[in-house]
């Protein structure tokens, strides 16, 4: 969804500005000069006619700048990110066993996620700079400076309407939000890889080896068990020494009485 918002707000943009040139000779004036431009922002190809305030002669001018590279790069990354997200969702839901087979799926997913995170950062930064240049190139005050009629003080040149750039600003915001989203997802994809599993397994193996070492020697040896020591059950628990006191009690007084 974030990728859709990113390329839709940028790739579907079209804007327009309107200028007014009021010549000293009113018949030569043009109070409504409309200049339309759109994605991919090859502004040098946007032409418009403007009065020269010198008779009926008009001049053909064009906007300045070509910002298609950054705009198309941004939209391309957004489209491919959308397609990959859609494909990954299908794999997660319907091909989970195939995804985890030989750990190949998580590794590919991890690498692609890292690459897209980097590309989102680069493309969003490039498009943010490109949008700043587009705003300058389509500023009505800057466009008026291109007209020869506006260089004469007897003529009045005024901006009538500026282009609305809210959707382009939104595209830049969604670009950086996509970078945060993909960069944050790196950790969750990394947990699915064998690298994370092997990192968790080694500490457990170390603990097992240490515990087996303590069981084989030291405080848990059988020296305190059946072989002798404090844990011998025969020292205090056998009936042979203290449990046969009844025979001692029977023979002892009889012998004594006979002696008497």
Tab-separated table of C-alpha atoms in Angstrom, residues 29-253:
chain	number	residue	atom	x	y	z
A	29	UNK	CA	-2.003	41.925	-23.807
A	30	UNK	CA	-2.620	38.344	-22.802
A	31	UNK	CA	-4.090	38.014	-19.319
A	32	UNK	CA	-4.376	34.237	-19.293
A	33	UNK	CA	-1.264	32.313	-20.294
A	34	UNK	CA	-1.710	28.693	-19.184
A	35	UNK	CA	1.322	26.445	-18.878
A	36	UNK	CA	0.638	22.771	-18.153
A	37	UNK	CA	3.250	20.202	-17.188
A	38	UNK	CA	3.156	16.652	-15.850
A	39	UNK	CA	5.199	13.581	-14.977
A	40	UNK	CA	7.990	12.785	-15.907
A	41	UNK	CA	8.813	16.513	-15.659
A	42	UNK	CA	10.763	17.084	-18.848
A	43	UNK	CA	10.118	20.773	-18.490
A	44	UNK	CA	12.355	21.781	-21.370
A	45	UNK	CA	9.794	20.139	-23.657
A	46	UNK	CA	6.906	22.225	-22.246
A	47	UNK	CA	6.325	25.084	-24.695
A	48	UNK	CA	4.006	28.074	-24.428
A	49	UNK	CA	3.334	31.275	-26.342
A	50	UNK	CA	3.718	34.719	-24.784
A	51	UNK	CA	3.140	38.224	-26.173
A	52	UNK	CA	6.115	40.443	-26.833
A	53	UNK	CA	4.078	43.680	-26.540
A	54	UNK	CA	5.586	44.669	-29.886
A	55	UNK	CA	2.689	44.491	-32.235
A	56	UNK	CA	0.954	41.198	-32.751
A	57	UNK	CA	4.172	39.211	-32.645
A	58	UNK	CA	4.357	36.442	-30.081
A	59	UNK	CA	7.286	34.372	-28.920
A	60	UNK	CA	7.484	30.675	-28.130
A	61	UNK	CA	9.206	29.835	-24.879
A	62	UNK	CA	9.785	26.698	-22.842
A	63	UNK	CA	10.343	25.926	-19.218
A	64	UNK	CA	13.835	25.154	-17.973
A	65	UNK	CA	15.108	21.811	-16.722
A	66	UNK	CA	14.775	18.062	-17.167
A	67	UNK	CA	13.982	16.233	-13.938
A	68	UNK	CA	12.734	12.994	-15.453
A	69	UNK	CA	15.655	10.889	-14.227
A	70	UNK	CA	14.954	11.287	-10.520
A	71	UNK	CA	11.179	11.104	-10.981
A	72	UNK	CA	11.283	7.968	-13.150
A	73	UNK	CA	13.815	6.325	-10.852
A	74	UNK	CA	11.541	6.937	-7.873
A	75	UNK	CA	8.458	5.594	-9.648
A	76	UNK	CA	10.340	2.566	-10.960
A	77	UNK	CA	11.510	1.583	-7.474
A	78	UNK	CA	7.982	2.041	-6.151
A	79	UNK	CA	6.471	-0.159	-8.866
A	80	UNK	CA	9.017	-2.949	-8.419
A	81	UNK	CA	8.647	-2.782	-4.632
A	82	UNK	CA	4.897	-3.160	-5.039
A	83	UNK	CA	5.282	-6.152	-7.362
A	84	UNK	CA	7.799	-7.847	-5.076
A	85	UNK	CA	5.624	-7.274	-2.017
A	86	UNK	CA	2.672	-8.777	-3.837
A	87	UNK	CA	4.677	-11.813	-4.937
A	88	UNK	CA	6.172	-12.280	-1.464
A	89	UNK	CA	2.709	-12.178	0.102
A	90	UNK	CA	1.556	-14.981	-2.185
A	91	UNK	CA	4.628	-17.050	-1.313
A	92	UNK	CA	4.183	-16.466	2.430
A	93	UNK	CA	0.578	-17.635	2.334
A	94	UNK	CA	0.498	-20.456	-0.229
A	95	UNK	CA	4.105	-21.672	-0.529
A	96	UNK	CA	5.411	-21.520	3.032
A	97	UNK	CA	7.041	-24.971	2.906
A	98	UNK	CA	8.730	-24.185	-0.398
A	99	UNK	CA	9.866	-20.850	1.043
A	100	UNK	CA	11.665	-22.515	3.973
A	101	UNK	CA	13.154	-25.348	1.921
A	102	UNK	CA	16.980	-25.368	2.159
A	103	UNK	CA	16.750	-21.894	3.759
A	104	UNK	CA	17.037	-20.448	0.251
A	105	UNK	CA	13.802	-18.473	0.372
A	106	UNK	CA	14.579	-16.516	3.569
A	107	UNK	CA	18.101	-15.703	2.353
A	108	UNK	CA	16.826	-14.345	-0.974
A	109	UNK	CA	14.113	-12.426	0.848
A	110	UNK	CA	16.670	-10.931	3.225
A	111	UNK	CA	19.004	-9.804	0.421
A	112	UNK	CA	16.162	-8.298	-1.616
A	113	UNK	CA	14.842	-6.458	1.452
A	114	UNK	CA	18.252	-4.909	2.127
A	115	UNK	CA	18.588	-3.852	-1.531
A	116	UNK	CA	15.125	-2.292	-1.619
A	117	UNK	CA	15.785	-0.431	1.626
A	118	UNK	CA	18.892	1.125	0.101
A	119	UNK	CA	17.107	1.929	-3.174
A	120	UNK	CA	14.194	3.555	-1.334
A	121	UNK	CA	16.615	5.829	0.512
A	122	UNK	CA	18.500	6.790	-2.651
A	123	UNK	CA	15.435	7.284	-4.841
A	124	UNK	CA	13.532	9.258	-2.204
A	125	UNK	CA	16.498	11.557	-1.602
A	126	UNK	CA	17.011	12.059	-5.347
A	127	UNK	CA	13.334	12.770	-5.922
A	128	UNK	CA	13.209	15.196	-2.977
A	129	UNK	CA	16.020	17.169	-4.618
A	130	UNK	CA	14.336	16.880	-8.012
A	131	UNK	CA	11.030	18.121	-6.618
A	132	UNK	CA	12.772	21.120	-5.120
A	133	UNK	CA	14.162	21.966	-8.558
A	134	UNK	CA	10.753	21.421	-10.185
A	135	UNK	CA	9.195	23.903	-7.775
A	136	UNK	CA	11.804	26.494	-8.685
A	137	UNK	CA	11.467	25.894	-12.440
A	138	UNK	CA	7.672	26.178	-12.320
A	139	UNK	CA	7.535	29.148	-10.006
A	140	UNK	CA	5.458	31.799	-11.850
A	141	UNK	CA	7.847	34.551	-10.827
A	142	UNK	CA	10.745	32.626	-12.361
A	143	UNK	CA	8.828	31.877	-15.540
A	144	UNK	CA	7.953	35.553	-15.977
A	145	UNK	CA	11.654	36.322	-16.155
A	146	UNK	CA	11.840	34.301	-19.375
A	147	UNK	CA	9.483	36.676	-21.212
A	148	UNK	CA	10.969	39.614	-23.078
A	149	UNK	CA	7.827	41.692	-22.509
A	150	UNK	CA	8.316	41.475	-18.746
A	151	UNK	CA	11.719	43.131	-19.027
A	152	UNK	CA	10.083	46.418	-19.978
A	153	UNK	CA	8.787	48.489	-17.112
A	154	UNK	CA	5.844	49.778	-19.151
A	155	UNK	CA	4.349	46.268	-19.183
A	156	UNK	CA	2.837	44.556	-16.147
A	157	UNK	CA	3.514	40.847	-15.677
A	158	UNK	CA	1.760	39.081	-12.823
A	159	UNK	CA	1.374	35.466	-11.660
A	160	UNK	CA	-2.275	34.451	-11.663
A	161	UNK	CA	-2.086	30.880	-10.360
A	162	UNK	CA	0.690	28.716	-9.021
A	163	UNK	CA	0.797	24.941	-9.497
A	164	UNK	CA	-0.410	22.778	-6.618
A	165	UNK	CA	2.408	20.556	-5.378
A	166	UNK	CA	0.682	18.818	-2.454
A	167	UNK	CA	0.570	15.397	-4.124
A	168	UNK	CA	4.257	15.602	-5.032
A	169	UNK	CA	5.093	16.486	-1.442
A	170	UNK	CA	3.062	13.472	-0.377
A	171	UNK	CA	5.050	11.240	-2.728
A	172	UNK	CA	8.307	12.277	-1.069
A	173	UNK	CA	6.835	11.565	2.368
A	174	UNK	CA	5.703	8.120	1.264
A	175	UNK	CA	9.120	7.493	-0.232
A	176	UNK	CA	10.863	7.960	3.104
A	177	UNK	CA	8.093	6.038	4.893
A	178	UNK	CA	8.772	3.142	2.537
A	179	UNK	CA	12.457	3.329	3.431
A	180	UNK	CA	11.631	3.152	7.159
A	181	UNK	CA	9.204	0.292	6.543
A	182	UNK	CA	11.652	-1.787	4.505
A	183	UNK	CA	14.630	-1.028	6.753
A	184	UNK	CA	12.637	-2.039	9.821
A	185	UNK	CA	11.601	-5.242	8.068
A	186	UNK	CA	15.235	-6.297	7.663
A	187	UNK	CA	15.333	-7.620	11.238
A	188	UNK	CA	12.172	-9.687	10.859
A	189	UNK	CA	13.387	-11.237	7.603
A	190	UNK	CA	16.809	-11.883	9.156
A	191	UNK	CA	15.157	-13.914	11.915
A	192	UNK	CA	13.837	-16.310	9.252
A	193	UNK	CA	17.304	-17.013	7.844
A	194	UNK	CA	19.731	-19.722	8.904
A	195	UNK	CA	22.189	-17.066	10.060
A	196	UNK	CA	19.933	-16.097	12.932
A	197	UNK	CA	19.225	-19.750	13.783
A	198	UNK	CA	22.934	-20.634	13.856
A	199	UNK	CA	23.639	-17.644	16.063
A	200	UNK	CA	21.025	-18.867	18.525
A	201	UNK	CA	22.279	-22.455	18.395
A	202	UNK	CA	25.919	-21.843	19.332
A	203	UNK	CA	25.247	-20.385	22.814
A	204	UNK	CA	22.944	-23.315	23.569
A	205	UNK	CA	25.634	-25.817	22.551
A	206	UNK	CA	28.163	-24.053	24.736
A	207	UNK	CA	25.868	-24.244	27.741
A	208	UNK	CA	25.264	-27.944	27.122
A	209	UNK	CA	28.980	-28.648	26.983
A	210	UNK	CA	29.571	-26.725	30.198
A	211	UNK	CA	26.764	-28.534	32.002
A	212	UNK	CA	28.052	-31.937	30.847
A	213	UNK	CA	31.505	-30.982	32.135
A	214	UNK	CA	30.136	-30.266	35.604
A	215	UNK	CA	28.207	-33.522	35.614
A	216	UNK	CA	31.296	-35.570	34.765
A	217	UNK	CA	33.498	-34.139	37.432
A	218	UNK	CA	33.534	-31.792	40.364
A	219	UNK	CA	30.599	-31.378	42.676
A	220	UNK	CA	28.285	-33.846	40.930
A	221	UNK	CA	30.634	-36.849	40.908
A	222	UNK	CA	29.598	-40.096	42.502
A	223	UNK	CA	32.208	-39.736	45.239
A	224	UNK	CA	29.386	-38.491	47.422
A	225	UNK	CA	27.021	-41.173	46.143
A	226	UNK	CA	26.969	-44.954	46.474
A	227	UNK	CA	30.791	-45.333	46.750
A	228	UNK	CA	30.964	-43.728	50.152
A	229	UNK	CA	30.808	-40.468	52.005
A	230	UNK	CA	27.820	-38.567	53.236
A	231	UNK	CA	25.409	-39.984	50.697
A	232	UNK	CA	25.921	-43.653	51.533
A	233	UNK	CA	22.612	-45.134	52.535
A	234	UNK	CA	24.265	-48.079	54.295
A	235	UNK	CA	25.999	-46.018	56.977
A	236	UNK	CA	22.854	-44.927	58.770
A	237	UNK	CA	19.999	-46.571	56.925
A	238	UNK	CA	20.885	-50.288	57.122
A	239	UNK	CA	19.123	-52.377	59.681
A	240	UNK	CA	22.131	-54.617	60.291
A	241	UNK	CA	23.795	-52.400	62.882
A	242	UNK	CA	20.988	-50.698	64.759
A	243	UNK	CA	17.908	-52.608	63.664
A	244	UNK	CA	19.093	-55.839	65.394
A	245	UNK	CA	19.215	-54.329	68.815
A	246	UNK	CA	16.316	-56.608	69.766
A	247	UNK	CA	18.609	-59.671	69.716
A	248	UNK	CA	21.088	-57.826	71.861
A	249	UNK	CA	18.339	-57.025	74.304
A	250	UNK	CA	17.233	-60.662	74.510
A	251	UNK	CA	20.607	-62.323	74.897
A	252	UNK	CA	22.190	-59.802	77.139
A	253	UNK	CA	19.961	-60.175	80.277
